mmCIF file of C-alpha atoms in Angstrom:
data_model
loop_
_atom_site.group_PDB
_atom_site.id
_atom_site.type_symbol
_atom_site.label_atom_id
_atom_site.label_comp_id
_atom_site.label_asym_id
_atom_site.label_seq_id
_atom_site.Cartn_x
_atom_site.Cartn_y
_atom_site.Cartn_z
ATOM 1 C CA MET A 280 -34.008 -49.589 31.150
ATOM 2 C CA THR A 281 -37.510 -49.199 29.741
ATOM 3 C CA HIS A 282 -37.789 -50.306 26.124
ATOM 4 C CA ARG A 283 -39.058 -47.795 23.589
ATOM 5 C CA SER A 284 -42.488 -48.519 22.215
ATOM 6 C CA ALA A 285 -42.975 -49.008 18.468
ATOM 7 C CA VAL A 286 -43.726 -45.988 16.319
ATOM 8 C CA PRO A 287 -47.521 -45.719 16.429
ATOM 9 C CA VAL A 288 -49.856 -45.563 13.459
ATOM 10 C CA SER A 289 -52.202 -42.586 13.143
ATOM 11 C CA PRO A 290 -55.832 -43.682 12.619
ATOM 12 C CA ALA A 291 -56.705 -40.147 11.520
ATOM 13 C CA PHE A 292 -53.988 -40.150 8.855
ATOM 14 C CA GLU A 293 -54.940 -43.626 7.668
ATOM 15 C CA SER A 294 -58.518 -42.440 7.211
ATOM 16 C CA ILE A 295 -57.639 -39.199 5.431
ATOM 17 C CA SER A 296 -55.038 -40.762 3.111
ATOM 18 C CA ARG A 297 -56.956 -43.946 2.313
ATOM 19 C CA GLY A 298 -56.273 -45.268 -1.168
ATOM 20 C CA ALA A 299 -52.747 -43.834 -1.325
ATOM 21 C CA GLN A 300 -50.477 -46.055 -3.404
ATOM 22 C CA PHE A 301 -47.121 -44.621 -2.297
ATOM 23 C CA ARG A 302 -46.008 -44.171 1.310
ATOM 24 C CA ASP A 303 -42.970 -43.381 3.400
ATOM 25 C CA ARG A 304 -42.517 -42.775 7.116
ATOM 26 C CA ILE A 305 -39.539 -41.607 9.146
ATOM 27 C CA ALA A 306 -39.374 -41.199 12.928
ATOM 28 C CA ILE A 307 -36.741 -39.941 15.354
ATOM 29 C CA VAL A 308 -36.557 -39.630 19.135
ATOM 30 C CA VAL A 309 -36.718 -36.139 20.629
ATOM 31 C CA LYS A 310 -36.001 -35.387 24.287
ATOM 32 C CA ALA A 311 -38.543 -32.619 24.699
ATOM 33 C CA SER A 312 -42.240 -32.107 25.388
ATOM 34 C CA PRO A 313 -44.869 -32.229 22.609
ATOM 35 C CA LYS A 314 -45.434 -28.497 23.066
ATOM 36 C CA ALA A 315 -41.740 -27.731 22.599
ATOM 37 C CA ILE A 316 -41.541 -30.028 19.570
ATOM 38 C CA PHE A 317 -44.479 -28.396 17.814
ATOM 39 C CA GLN A 318 -43.163 -24.946 18.658
ATOM 40 C CA ALA A 319 -39.883 -25.908 16.992
ATOM 41 C CA LEU A 320 -41.773 -27.335 14.000
ATOM 42 C CA HIS A 321 -43.429 -23.978 13.404
ATOM 43 C CA GLU A 322 -40.149 -22.072 13.857
ATOM 44 C CA VAL A 323 -37.714 -24.173 11.814
ATOM 45 C CA THR A 324 -36.558 -22.560 8.561
ATOM 46 C CA LEU A 325 -34.871 -23.729 5.379
ATOM 47 C CA ARG A 326 -31.625 -22.306 6.749
ATOM 48 C CA ASP A 327 -31.811 -24.900 9.516
ATOM 49 C CA MET A 328 -31.548 -27.685 6.916
ATOM 50 C CA LYS A 329 -29.056 -26.354 4.387
ATOM 51 C CA PHE A 330 -28.504 -29.552 2.372
ATOM 52 C CA ALA A 331 -32.237 -30.145 2.027
ATOM 53 C CA TRP A 332 -32.660 -26.529 0.944
ATOM 54 C CA LEU A 333 -29.946 -26.992 -1.705
ATOM 55 C CA LEU A 334 -31.597 -30.149 -3.050
ATOM 56 C CA GLY A 335 -34.933 -28.354 -3.209
ATOM 57 C CA GLU A 336 -33.381 -25.476 -5.107
ATOM 58 C CA LEU A 337 -31.893 -27.893 -7.628
ATOM 59 C CA ARG A 338 -35.185 -29.785 -7.970
ATOM 60 C CA TYR A 339 -37.262 -26.665 -8.571
ATOM 61 C CA LEU A 340 -34.692 -24.629 -10.499
ATOM 62 C CA PRO A 341 -36.398 -25.235 -13.903
ATOM 63 C CA SER A 342 -39.741 -24.045 -12.482
ATOM 64 C CA ARG A 343 -38.130 -20.961 -10.956
ATOM 65 C CA LEU A 344 -36.317 -20.094 -14.203
ATOM 66 C CA ALA A 345 -39.576 -20.519 -16.132
ATOM 67 C CA GLY A 346 -41.390 -18.222 -13.703
ATOM 68 C CA HIS A 347 -43.726 -20.949 -12.419
ATOM 69 C CA MET A 348 -42.418 -20.775 -8.868
ATOM 70 C CA PRO A 349 -41.037 -17.867 -6.799
ATOM 71 C CA VAL A 350 -37.640 -18.031 -5.122
ATOM 72 C CA ALA A 351 -37.938 -19.495 -1.638
ATOM 73 C CA ASP A 352 -37.193 -17.213 1.311
ATOM 74 C CA SER A 353 -34.860 -19.311 3.445
ATOM 75 C CA SER A 354 -35.467 -17.178 6.528
ATOM 76 C CA ARG A 355 -39.205 -17.875 6.663
ATOM 77 C CA PRO A 356 -40.567 -20.767 8.748
ATOM 78 C CA PHE A 357 -40.787 -23.926 6.661
ATOM 79 C CA MET A 358 -44.428 -24.596 7.571
ATOM 80 C CA ASN A 359 -45.430 -21.079 6.494
ATOM 81 C CA THR A 360 -43.722 -21.605 3.142
ATOM 82 C CA LEU A 361 -45.541 -24.903 2.732
ATOM 83 C CA ILE A 362 -48.961 -23.377 3.393
ATOM 84 C CA GLU A 363 -48.292 -20.390 1.144
ATOM 85 C CA GLY A 364 -47.389 -22.820 -1.656
ATOM 86 C CA GLY A 365 -50.885 -24.311 -1.674
ATOM 87 C CA THR A 366 -50.728 -26.967 1.053
ATOM 88 C CA LEU A 367 -53.941 -27.153 3.079
ATOM 89 C CA ILE A 368 -54.195 -28.082 6.750
ATOM 90 C CA LEU A 369 -56.711 -30.926 6.888
ATOM 91 C CA ARG A 370 -56.493 -31.642 10.611
ATOM 92 C CA ASP A 371 -54.837 -29.651 13.389
ATOM 93 C CA ASP A 372 -54.522 -31.530 16.659
ATOM 94 C CA THR A 373 -51.554 -29.576 18.024
ATOM 95 C CA PRO A 374 -49.439 -30.602 19.884
ATOM 96 C CA ARG A 375 -50.143 -34.187 18.886
ATOM 97 C CA GLU A 376 -50.599 -34.178 15.113
ATOM 98 C CA VAL A 377 -51.001 -31.962 12.075
ATOM 99 C CA ILE A 378 -52.188 -33.436 8.768
ATOM 100 C CA THR A 379 -51.849 -31.537 5.500
ATOM 101 C CA GLY A 380 -52.945 -32.144 1.933
ATOM 102 C CA SER A 381 -51.930 -30.803 -1.466
ATOM 103 C CA ALA A 382 -52.529 -31.668 -5.100
ATOM 104 C CA ALA A 383 -50.249 -31.230 -8.094
ATOM 105 C CA GLN A 384 -48.779 -32.977 -11.095
ATOM 106 C CA LEU A 385 -45.979 -34.245 -8.908
ATOM 107 C CA HIS A 386 -44.464 -36.417 -11.648
ATOM 108 C CA ARG A 387 -43.757 -33.386 -13.887
ATOM 109 C CA VAL A 388 -40.915 -30.860 -13.809
ATOM 110 C CA HIS A 389 -43.458 -28.045 -13.521
ATOM 111 C CA GLN A 390 -45.773 -29.512 -10.941
ATOM 112 C CA ALA A 391 -48.559 -26.890 -11.227
ATOM 113 C CA PRO A 392 -49.705 -27.088 -7.572
ATOM 114 C CA GLN A 393 -53.405 -26.470 -7.031
ATOM 115 C CA ARG A 394 -54.913 -24.093 -4.476
ATOM 116 C CA PHE A 395 -58.049 -24.858 -2.500
ATOM 117 C CA ALA A 396 -60.344 -22.581 -0.552
ATOM 118 C CA ASN A 397 -61.262 -25.283 1.948
ATOM 119 C CA ARG A 398 -61.072 -28.987 2.747
ATOM 120 C CA GLU A 399 -64.252 -29.803 0.812
ATOM 121 C CA ALA A 400 -62.779 -28.355 -2.382
ATOM 122 C CA PHE A 401 -59.644 -30.419 -1.861
ATOM 123 C CA GLU A 402 -61.528 -33.650 -1.208
ATOM 124 C CA THR A 403 -63.740 -33.292 -4.294
ATOM 125 C CA PHE A 404 -60.796 -32.486 -6.603
ATOM 126 C CA ASP A 405 -60.373 -35.442 -8.967
ATOM 127 C CA ASP A 406 -58.419 -34.293 -12.023
ATOM 128 C CA PRO A 407 -56.922 -37.543 -13.426
ATOM 129 C CA ASP A 408 -53.645 -35.835 -14.387
ATOM 130 C CA HIS A 409 -52.825 -35.063 -10.746
ATOM 131 C CA GLU A 410 -51.737 -36.694 -7.510
ATOM 132 C CA LYS A 411 -52.723 -35.816 -3.974
ATOM 133 C CA LEU A 412 -49.986 -35.670 -1.351
ATOM 134 C CA PHE A 413 -50.862 -36.126 2.325
ATOM 135 C CA MET A 414 -48.470 -35.441 5.186
ATOM 136 C CA SER A 415 -48.731 -36.214 8.886
ATOM 137 C CA VAL A 416 -46.399 -34.705 11.470
ATOM 138 C CA ARG A 417 -47.093 -36.204 14.865
ATOM 139 C CA VAL A 418 -45.660 -36.690 18.330
ATOM 140 C CA ALA A 419 -46.131 -39.818 20.452
ATOM 141 C CA PRO A 420 -44.593 -41.167 23.676
ATOM 142 C CA THR A 421 -41.701 -43.605 23.351
ATOM 143 C CA GLY A 422 -42.354 -45.188 26.745
ATOM 144 C CA ARG A 423 -39.299 -43.507 28.262
ATOM 145 C CA PRO A 424 -39.533 -40.420 30.512
ATOM 146 C CA GLY A 425 -38.985 -37.137 28.684
ATOM 147 C CA GLU A 426 -38.794 -38.749 25.245
ATOM 148 C CA HIS A 427 -41.197 -38.598 22.327
ATOM 149 C CA TRP A 428 -41.346 -39.951 18.810
ATOM 150 C CA LEU A 429 -41.411 -37.267 16.145
ATOM 151 C CA VAL A 430 -42.954 -38.873 13.068
ATOM 152 C CA LEU A 431 -43.282 -37.498 9.550
ATOM 153 C CA GLU A 432 -45.289 -39.608 7.127
ATOM 154 C CA HIS A 433 -46.127 -39.013 3.468
ATOM 155 C CA ALA A 434 -48.820 -40.737 1.436
ATOM 156 C CA THR A 435 -49.412 -40.056 -2.265
ATOM 157 C CA ARG A 436 -52.608 -40.981 -4.090
ATOM 158 C CA ALA A 437 -52.567 -40.883 -7.887
ATOM 159 C CA LEU A 438 -55.972 -39.876 -9.257
ATOM 160 C CA SER A 439 -55.876 -42.201 -12.266
ATOM 161 C CA PRO A 440 -54.046 -45.355 -13.413
ATOM 162 C CA LEU A 441 -52.050 -43.263 -15.920
ATOM 163 C CA ALA A 442 -51.003 -40.785 -13.232
ATOM 164 C CA GLU A 443 -50.052 -43.730 -11.009
ATOM 165 C CA ARG A 444 -47.744 -45.172 -13.679
ATOM 166 C CA LYS A 445 -46.117 -41.791 -14.284
ATOM 167 C CA PHE A 446 -45.667 -41.124 -10.580
ATOM 168 C CA ALA A 447 -44.228 -44.613 -9.983
ATOM 169 C CA ARG A 448 -41.305 -43.761 -12.292
ATOM 170 C CA TYR A 449 -40.814 -40.425 -10.558
ATOM 171 C CA TRP A 450 -41.089 -42.094 -7.114
ATOM 172 C CA ARG A 451 -38.186 -44.440 -7.806
ATOM 173 C CA VAL A 452 -35.944 -41.426 -8.443
ATOM 174 C CA ILE A 453 -37.269 -39.000 -5.845
ATOM 175 C CA LYS A 454 -37.828 -41.321 -2.869
ATOM 176 C CA PRO A 455 -34.192 -41.353 -1.618
ATOM 177 C CA MET A 456 -33.989 -37.569 -1.957
ATOM 178 C CA GLY A 457 -37.335 -37.155 -0.207
ATOM 179 C CA ALA A 458 -36.177 -39.360 2.674
ATOM 180 C CA PHE A 459 -33.020 -37.275 3.052
ATOM 181 C CA VAL A 460 -35.025 -34.030 3.135
ATOM 182 C CA THR A 461 -37.369 -35.530 5.736
ATOM 183 C CA TRP A 462 -34.402 -36.529 7.920
ATOM 184 C CA GLN A 463 -33.004 -33.016 7.636
ATOM 185 C CA LEU A 464 -36.321 -31.469 8.660
ATOM 186 C CA LEU A 465 -36.843 -33.788 11.633
ATOM 187 C CA ARG A 466 -33.296 -33.271 12.891
ATOM 188 C CA ALA A 467 -33.656 -29.495 12.582
ATOM 189 C CA VAL A 468 -36.852 -29.661 14.636
ATOM 190 C CA ARG A 469 -35.126 -31.862 17.215
ATOM 191 C CA ARG A 470 -32.214 -29.436 17.585
ATOM 192 C CA ARG A 471 -34.549 -26.535 18.206
ATOM 193 C CA ALA A 472 -36.832 -28.427 20.576
ATOM 194 C CA GLU A 473 -34.048 -29.922 22.674
ATOM 195 C CA ARG A 474 -32.192 -26.616 22.820
ATOM 196 C CA ALA A 475 -35.358 -24.918 24.056
ATOM 197 C CA ALA A 476 -35.806 -27.647 26.669
ATOM 198 C CA VAL A 477 -32.231 -27.251 27.962
ATOM 199 C CA VAL A 478 -32.157 -23.436 28.264
ATOM 200 C CA PRO A 479 -34.768 -23.191 31.083
ATOM 201 C CA LEU A 480 -32.899 -25.881 33.041
ATOM 202 C CA ARG A 481 -29.633 -23.970 32.706
ATOM 203 C CA SER A 482 -31.343 -20.749 33.753
ATOM 204 C CA GLN A 483 -32.851 -22.514 36.744
ATOM 205 C CA ARG A 484 -29.453 -23.919 37.788
ATOM 206 C CA LEU A 485 -27.825 -20.508 37.372
ATOM 207 C CA TRP A 486 -30.501 -18.860 39.524
ATOM 208 C CA ARG A 487 -30.058 -21.492 42.216
ATOM 209 C CA SER A 488 -26.300 -20.913 42.093
ATOM 210 C CA VAL A 489 -26.798 -17.180 42.512
ATOM 211 C CA LEU A 490 -29.153 -17.734 45.445
ATOM 212 C CA ALA A 491 -26.757 -20.156 47.065
ATOM 213 C CA THR A 492 -23.951 -17.615 47.059
ATOM 214 C CA THR A 493 -25.855 -14.431 47.874
ATOM 215 C CA ILE A 494 -24.834 -12.774 51.141
ATOM 216 C CA ILE A 495 -26.657 -9.733 52.542
ATOM 217 C CA VAL A 496 -24.235 -7.494 54.423
ATOM 218 C CA CYS A 497 -24.988 -4.455 56.574
ATOM 219 C CA THR A 498 -22.401 -2.216 58.244
ATOM 220 C CA VAL A 499 -22.986 -1.682 61.973
ATOM 221 C CA GLY A 500 -20.634 0.979 63.235
ATOM 222 C CA ASP A 501 -17.238 0.232 61.722
ATOM 223 C CA ARG A 502 -17.829 -3.476 61.331
ATOM 224 C CA PRO A 503 -19.682 -5.217 58.438
ATOM 225 C CA THR A 504 -22.237 -7.692 59.720
ATOM 226 C CA VAL A 505 -23.733 -10.580 57.789
ATOM 227 C CA LEU A 506 -27.507 -10.358 58.128
ATOM 228 C CA ALA A 507 -28.475 -13.293 55.894
ATOM 229 C CA TYR A 508 -26.929 -16.050 53.861
ATOM 230 C CA MET A 509 -29.391 -17.259 51.213
ATOM 231 C CA THR A 510 -29.295 -20.910 50.170
#
């Protein structure tokens, strides 16, 4: 059996997130095409990852109660919710990779996420009380037919030594939770992508079965006559 290749590094993400002090990366194997995987990524909702949704609600409950953050609509696609919350798409190389960026006071209860009109505004933002969060979602071959790596990588860059110290304390607490949420998201995408890949195959087998058992009959006089047997 062919061995799976190692999870590849993204040169584009390394360039965009350079200087980030905090990183995490999780990858899973998906038996679907890159197109199907990215389609699933853009369709998956918070309802598809119930435990992650619950953790997020608990994490942001103080902000919601204080009116700093609206209640999340669990039926909306996760990526849409992310973008509407202030996350900016920095690079879109669908269906290979999407890189996003956001800035907020991530170490605080009320994170005060920033909004940017464009990538230039994001890149020049340098408020020392904030951190920038970069995310890469990418697909790469595993070396086995029909399989691909689905990789989600985060990189956080604190914009000052003080912000770095504050975020380091927050990171020790939030990292396990963040990893769990990432796993939930990737598995939800995998379920959708693999289900979409299986349905056409089932439909194709069903159609072949129908063709294989279709008999065209015509009555000639009082006797039915088989005109064709389709295989």
